[in-house]
Amino acid sequence: YAANPLSPLQLRVFPERTDVMRFGALYSGFIETADFEKRLFAMERRDGTFHVDWEAFTGWGEIPWAELPEKRPTEPVKLRAHVRLDDYYNFAYADTAKWGCFRIGPISGEQVLYGYVPRKSAVFTTLRDRCRSSPLVLAVIKVRYAEGSKTADQVEITDFVCAGWVEDAGDAT
Protein backbone atom coordinates (compact mmCIF):
# COMPACT_ATOMS: atom_id res chain seq x y z
CA TYR A 1 0.00 0.00 0.00
CA ALA A 2 2.88 2.35 0.72
CA ALA A 3 3.76 2.43 -2.98
CA ASN A 4 0.27 3.71 -3.81
CA PRO A 5 -0.76 6.20 -1.12
CA LEU A 6 -4.09 7.95 -1.41
CA SER A 7 -3.99 11.67 -1.80
CA PRO A 8 -6.97 13.90 -1.02
CA LEU A 9 -9.50 14.19 -3.83
CA GLN A 10 -11.54 17.23 -4.61
CA LEU A 11 -15.12 16.12 -5.03
CA ARG A 12 -17.58 17.66 -7.40
CA VAL A 13 -20.53 15.44 -6.44
CA PHE A 14 -21.10 13.26 -3.40
CA PRO A 15 -24.20 11.07 -3.58
CA GLU A 16 -27.40 11.84 -1.74
CA ARG A 17 -28.26 9.41 1.02
CA THR A 18 -30.88 7.78 -1.22
CA ASP A 19 -28.18 7.04 -3.85
CA VAL A 20 -25.99 5.06 -1.45
CA MET A 21 -26.52 1.29 -1.39
CA ARG A 22 -26.06 -0.83 1.70
CA PHE A 23 -24.65 -4.38 1.75
CA GLY A 24 -24.58 -5.52 5.37
CA ALA A 25 -22.10 -3.23 7.12
CA LEU A 26 -20.86 -1.73 3.85
CA TYR A 27 -22.14 1.38 2.11
CA SER A 28 -21.45 1.91 -1.58
CA GLY A 29 -22.08 4.49 -4.26
CA PHE A 30 -20.43 6.73 -6.83
CA ILE A 31 -18.69 10.05 -6.35
CA GLU A 32 -17.64 12.49 -9.03
CA THR A 33 -14.23 14.11 -8.73
CA ALA A 34 -13.43 17.71 -9.65
CA ASP A 35 -12.16 16.51 -13.04
CA PHE A 36 -15.54 14.77 -13.73
CA GLU A 37 -14.29 11.24 -13.14
CA LYS A 38 -16.93 8.92 -11.64
CA ARG A 39 -15.49 6.63 -8.98
CA LEU A 40 -17.04 3.78 -7.04
CA PHE A 41 -16.58 3.90 -3.28
CA ALA A 42 -17.31 1.45 -0.51
CA MET A 43 -17.08 2.32 3.14
CA GLU A 44 -17.77 0.81 6.51
CA ARG A 45 -18.74 2.59 9.70
CA ARG A 46 -16.58 1.61 12.67
CA ASP A 47 -16.40 3.40 16.00
CA GLY A 48 -18.52 6.26 14.66
CA THR A 49 -16.19 6.89 11.70
CA PHE A 50 -16.54 5.88 8.07
CA HIS A 51 -13.58 4.00 6.57
CA VAL A 52 -13.20 3.78 2.78
CA ASP A 53 -12.26 0.41 1.26
CA TRP A 54 -8.99 1.54 -0.30
CA GLU A 55 -8.49 -1.58 -2.45
CA ALA A 56 -11.89 -1.19 -4.10
CA PHE A 57 -11.59 2.59 -4.47
CA THR A 58 -8.21 2.44 -6.21
CA GLY A 59 -8.83 -0.77 -8.15
CA TRP A 60 -5.87 -2.35 -6.36
CA GLY A 61 -4.51 -5.68 -7.52
CA GLU A 62 -1.60 -7.86 -6.48
CA ILE A 63 0.38 -6.42 -9.38
CA PRO A 64 -0.16 -3.03 -11.03
CA TRP A 65 -1.90 -3.31 -14.41
CA ALA A 66 0.94 -1.48 -16.16
CA GLU A 67 3.42 -4.14 -14.97
CA LEU A 68 1.45 -7.15 -16.17
CA PRO A 69 2.73 -7.18 -19.78
CA GLU A 70 6.36 -6.80 -18.73
CA LYS A 71 6.34 -9.24 -15.79
CA ARG A 72 3.89 -11.76 -17.32
CA PRO A 73 3.30 -13.73 -14.11
CA THR A 74 2.64 -17.43 -14.69
CA GLU A 75 1.20 -17.87 -11.19
CA PRO A 76 -2.32 -16.42 -10.71
CA VAL A 77 -2.49 -12.83 -9.43
CA LYS A 78 -5.57 -11.05 -8.11
CA LEU A 79 -6.93 -8.07 -10.07
CA ARG A 80 -9.90 -5.76 -9.84
CA ALA A 81 -11.23 -5.46 -13.36
CA HIS A 82 -13.98 -4.26 -15.62
CA VAL A 83 -15.10 -7.38 -17.49
CA ARG A 84 -17.19 -7.78 -20.63
CA LEU A 85 -17.72 -10.49 -23.21
CA ASP A 86 -15.55 -10.26 -26.31
CA ASP A 87 -14.79 -12.24 -29.44
CA TYR A 88 -11.05 -11.82 -29.97
CA TYR A 89 -9.59 -15.27 -30.57
CA ASN A 90 -5.98 -15.52 -31.69
CA PHE A 91 -2.68 -17.32 -31.18
CA ALA A 92 -2.83 -19.85 -28.29
CA TYR A 93 -6.49 -18.95 -27.74
CA ALA A 94 -7.77 -19.28 -31.32
CA ASP A 95 -10.02 -22.30 -30.59
CA THR A 96 -13.48 -20.76 -30.00
CA ALA A 97 -14.91 -24.15 -29.01
CA LYS A 98 -12.37 -24.48 -26.17
CA TRP A 99 -12.03 -20.90 -24.90
CA GLY A 100 -14.41 -18.13 -23.87
CA CYS A 101 -13.08 -14.59 -24.31
CA PHE A 102 -13.52 -11.56 -22.07
CA ARG A 103 -12.14 -8.05 -22.41
CA ILE A 104 -10.73 -6.99 -19.05
CA GLY A 105 -9.33 -3.66 -17.92
CA PRO A 106 -8.42 -1.53 -14.91
CA ILE A 107 -10.30 1.34 -13.29
CA SER A 108 -8.85 3.82 -15.78
CA GLY A 109 -9.99 1.78 -18.77
CA GLU A 110 -6.78 2.72 -20.59
CA GLN A 111 -5.30 -0.77 -20.77
CA VAL A 112 -7.07 -3.74 -22.29
CA LEU A 113 -6.27 -7.40 -21.87
CA TYR A 114 -8.10 -10.36 -23.30
CA GLY A 115 -8.86 -12.97 -20.69
CA TYR A 116 -9.57 -16.53 -21.71
CA VAL A 117 -11.41 -19.19 -19.75
CA PRO A 118 -12.10 -22.81 -20.67
CA ARG A 119 -15.74 -22.89 -21.84
CA LYS A 120 -16.47 -25.99 -19.76
CA SER A 121 -15.44 -24.33 -16.48
CA ALA A 122 -17.54 -22.86 -13.68
CA VAL A 123 -15.53 -19.62 -13.99
CA PHE A 124 -16.63 -19.24 -17.62
CA THR A 125 -20.28 -19.90 -16.77
CA THR A 126 -20.24 -17.37 -13.93
CA LEU A 127 -18.57 -14.61 -15.94
CA ARG A 128 -20.65 -15.26 -19.06
CA ASP A 129 -23.91 -15.16 -17.12
CA ARG A 130 -22.94 -11.95 -15.32
CA CYS A 131 -21.85 -10.29 -18.56
CA ARG A 132 -25.10 -11.29 -20.27
CA SER A 133 -27.10 -9.53 -17.57
CA SER A 134 -24.92 -6.39 -17.59
CA PRO A 135 -22.78 -4.98 -20.40
CA LEU A 136 -19.91 -4.18 -18.03
CA VAL A 137 -19.21 -6.15 -14.87
CA LEU A 138 -16.90 -5.21 -12.02
CA ALA A 139 -15.17 -8.27 -10.60
CA VAL A 140 -12.21 -9.45 -8.59
CA ILE A 141 -10.53 -12.14 -10.68
CA LYS A 142 -7.23 -14.01 -10.81
CA VAL A 143 -5.23 -14.12 -14.03
CA ARG A 144 -1.98 -15.60 -15.26
CA TYR A 145 0.08 -15.75 -18.42
CA ALA A 146 0.66 -19.11 -20.07
CA GLU A 147 4.22 -20.44 -19.83
CA GLY A 148 6.27 -18.94 -22.65
CA SER A 149 3.50 -16.55 -23.69
CA LYS A 150 4.42 -14.52 -26.76
CA THR A 151 1.55 -12.03 -26.43
CA ALA A 152 1.39 -9.28 -23.83
CA ASP A 153 -2.38 -8.76 -24.07
CA GLN A 154 -3.64 -12.33 -23.59
CA VAL A 155 -4.07 -13.95 -20.16
CA GLU A 156 -5.96 -16.85 -18.68
CA ILE A 157 -8.60 -16.07 -16.07
CA THR A 158 -8.11 -18.78 -13.46
CA ASP A 159 -10.56 -17.69 -10.74
CA PHE A 160 -13.63 -15.57 -10.17
CA VAL A 161 -13.13 -14.24 -6.62
CA CYS A 162 -16.24 -12.09 -6.34
CA ALA A 163 -18.60 -9.75 -8.11
CA GLY A 164 -17.87 -6.10 -7.47
CA TRP A 165 -14.59 -4.83 -6.13
CA VAL A 166 -15.34 -5.25 -2.42
CA GLU A 167 -14.53 -8.80 -1.40
CA ASP A 168 -16.52 -8.64 1.83
CA ALA A 169 -19.70 -7.45 0.11
CA GLY A 170 -20.87 -10.92 -0.77
CA ASP A 171 -22.52 -11.11 -4.15
CA ALA A 172 -23.03 -7.42 -4.92
CA THR A 173 -22.77 -6.39 -8.57
PDB file of N, CA and C in Angstrom, residues 9-13 32-37:
ATOM      1  N   LEU A   9      -8.800  13.894  -2.578  1.00  0.00           N
ATOM      2  CA  LEU A   9      -9.500  14.188  -3.828  1.00  0.00           C
ATOM      3  C   LEU A   9     -10.424  15.372  -3.628  1.00  0.00           C
ATOM      4  N   GLN A  10     -10.523  16.179  -4.641  1.00  0.00           N
ATOM      5  CA  GLN A  10     -11.540  17.226  -4.609  1.00  0.00           C
ATOM      6  C   GLN A  10     -12.779  16.636  -5.257  1.00  0.00           C
ATOM      7  N   LEU A  11     -13.882  16.700  -4.534  1.00  0.00           N
ATOM      8  CA  LEU A  11     -15.117  16.120  -5.033  1.00  0.00           C
ATOM      9  C   LEU A  11     -16.002  17.177  -5.657  1.00  0.00           C
ATOM     10  N   ARG A  12     -16.604  16.807  -6.740  1.00  0.00           N
ATOM     11  CA  ARG A  12     -17.581  17.660  -7.404  1.00  0.00           C
ATOM     12  C   ARG A  12     -18.982  17.274  -6.943  1.00  0.00           C
ATOM     13  N   VAL A  13     -19.216  15.942  -6.846  1.00  0.00           N
ATOM     14  CA  VAL A  13     -20.528  15.437  -6.442  1.00  0.00           C
ATOM     15  C   VAL A  13     -20.340  14.282  -5.467  1.00  0.00           C
ATOM     16  N   GLU A  32     -18.200  11.883  -7.834  1.00  0.00           N
ATOM     17  CA  GLU A  32     -17.635  12.495  -9.033  1.00  0.00           C
ATOM     18  C   GLU A  32     -16.548  13.458  -8.580  1.00  0.00           C
ATOM     19  N   THR A  33     -15.347  13.275  -9.118  1.00  0.00           N
ATOM     20  CA  THR A  33     -14.228  14.115  -8.732  1.00  0.00           C
ATOM     21  C   THR A  33     -14.300  15.450  -9.464  1.00  0.00           C
ATOM     22  N   ALA A  34     -13.446  16.375  -9.047  1.00  0.00           N
ATOM     23  CA  ALA A  34     -13.430  17.711  -9.650  1.00  0.00           C
ATOM     24  C   ALA A  34     -13.146  17.668 -11.149  1.00  0.00           C
ATOM     25  N   ASP A  35     -12.448  16.625 -11.608  1.00  0.00           N
ATOM     26  CA  ASP A  35     -12.164  16.512 -13.041  1.00  0.00           C
ATOM     27  C   ASP A  35     -13.195  15.610 -13.755  1.00  0.00           C
ATOM     28  N   PHE A  36     -14.385  15.455 -13.151  1.00  0.00           N
ATOM     29  CA  PHE A  36     -15.540  14.775 -13.732  1.00  0.00           C
ATOM     30  C   PHE A  36     -15.377  13.260 -13.865  1.00  0.00           C
ATOM     31  N   GLU A  37     -14.451  12.689 -13.136  1.00  0.00           N
ATOM     32  CA  GLU A  37     -14.294  11.236 -13.140  1.00  0.00           C
ATOM     33  C   GLU A  37     -15.259  10.625 -12.133  1.00  0.00           C
TER      34      GLU A  37
END
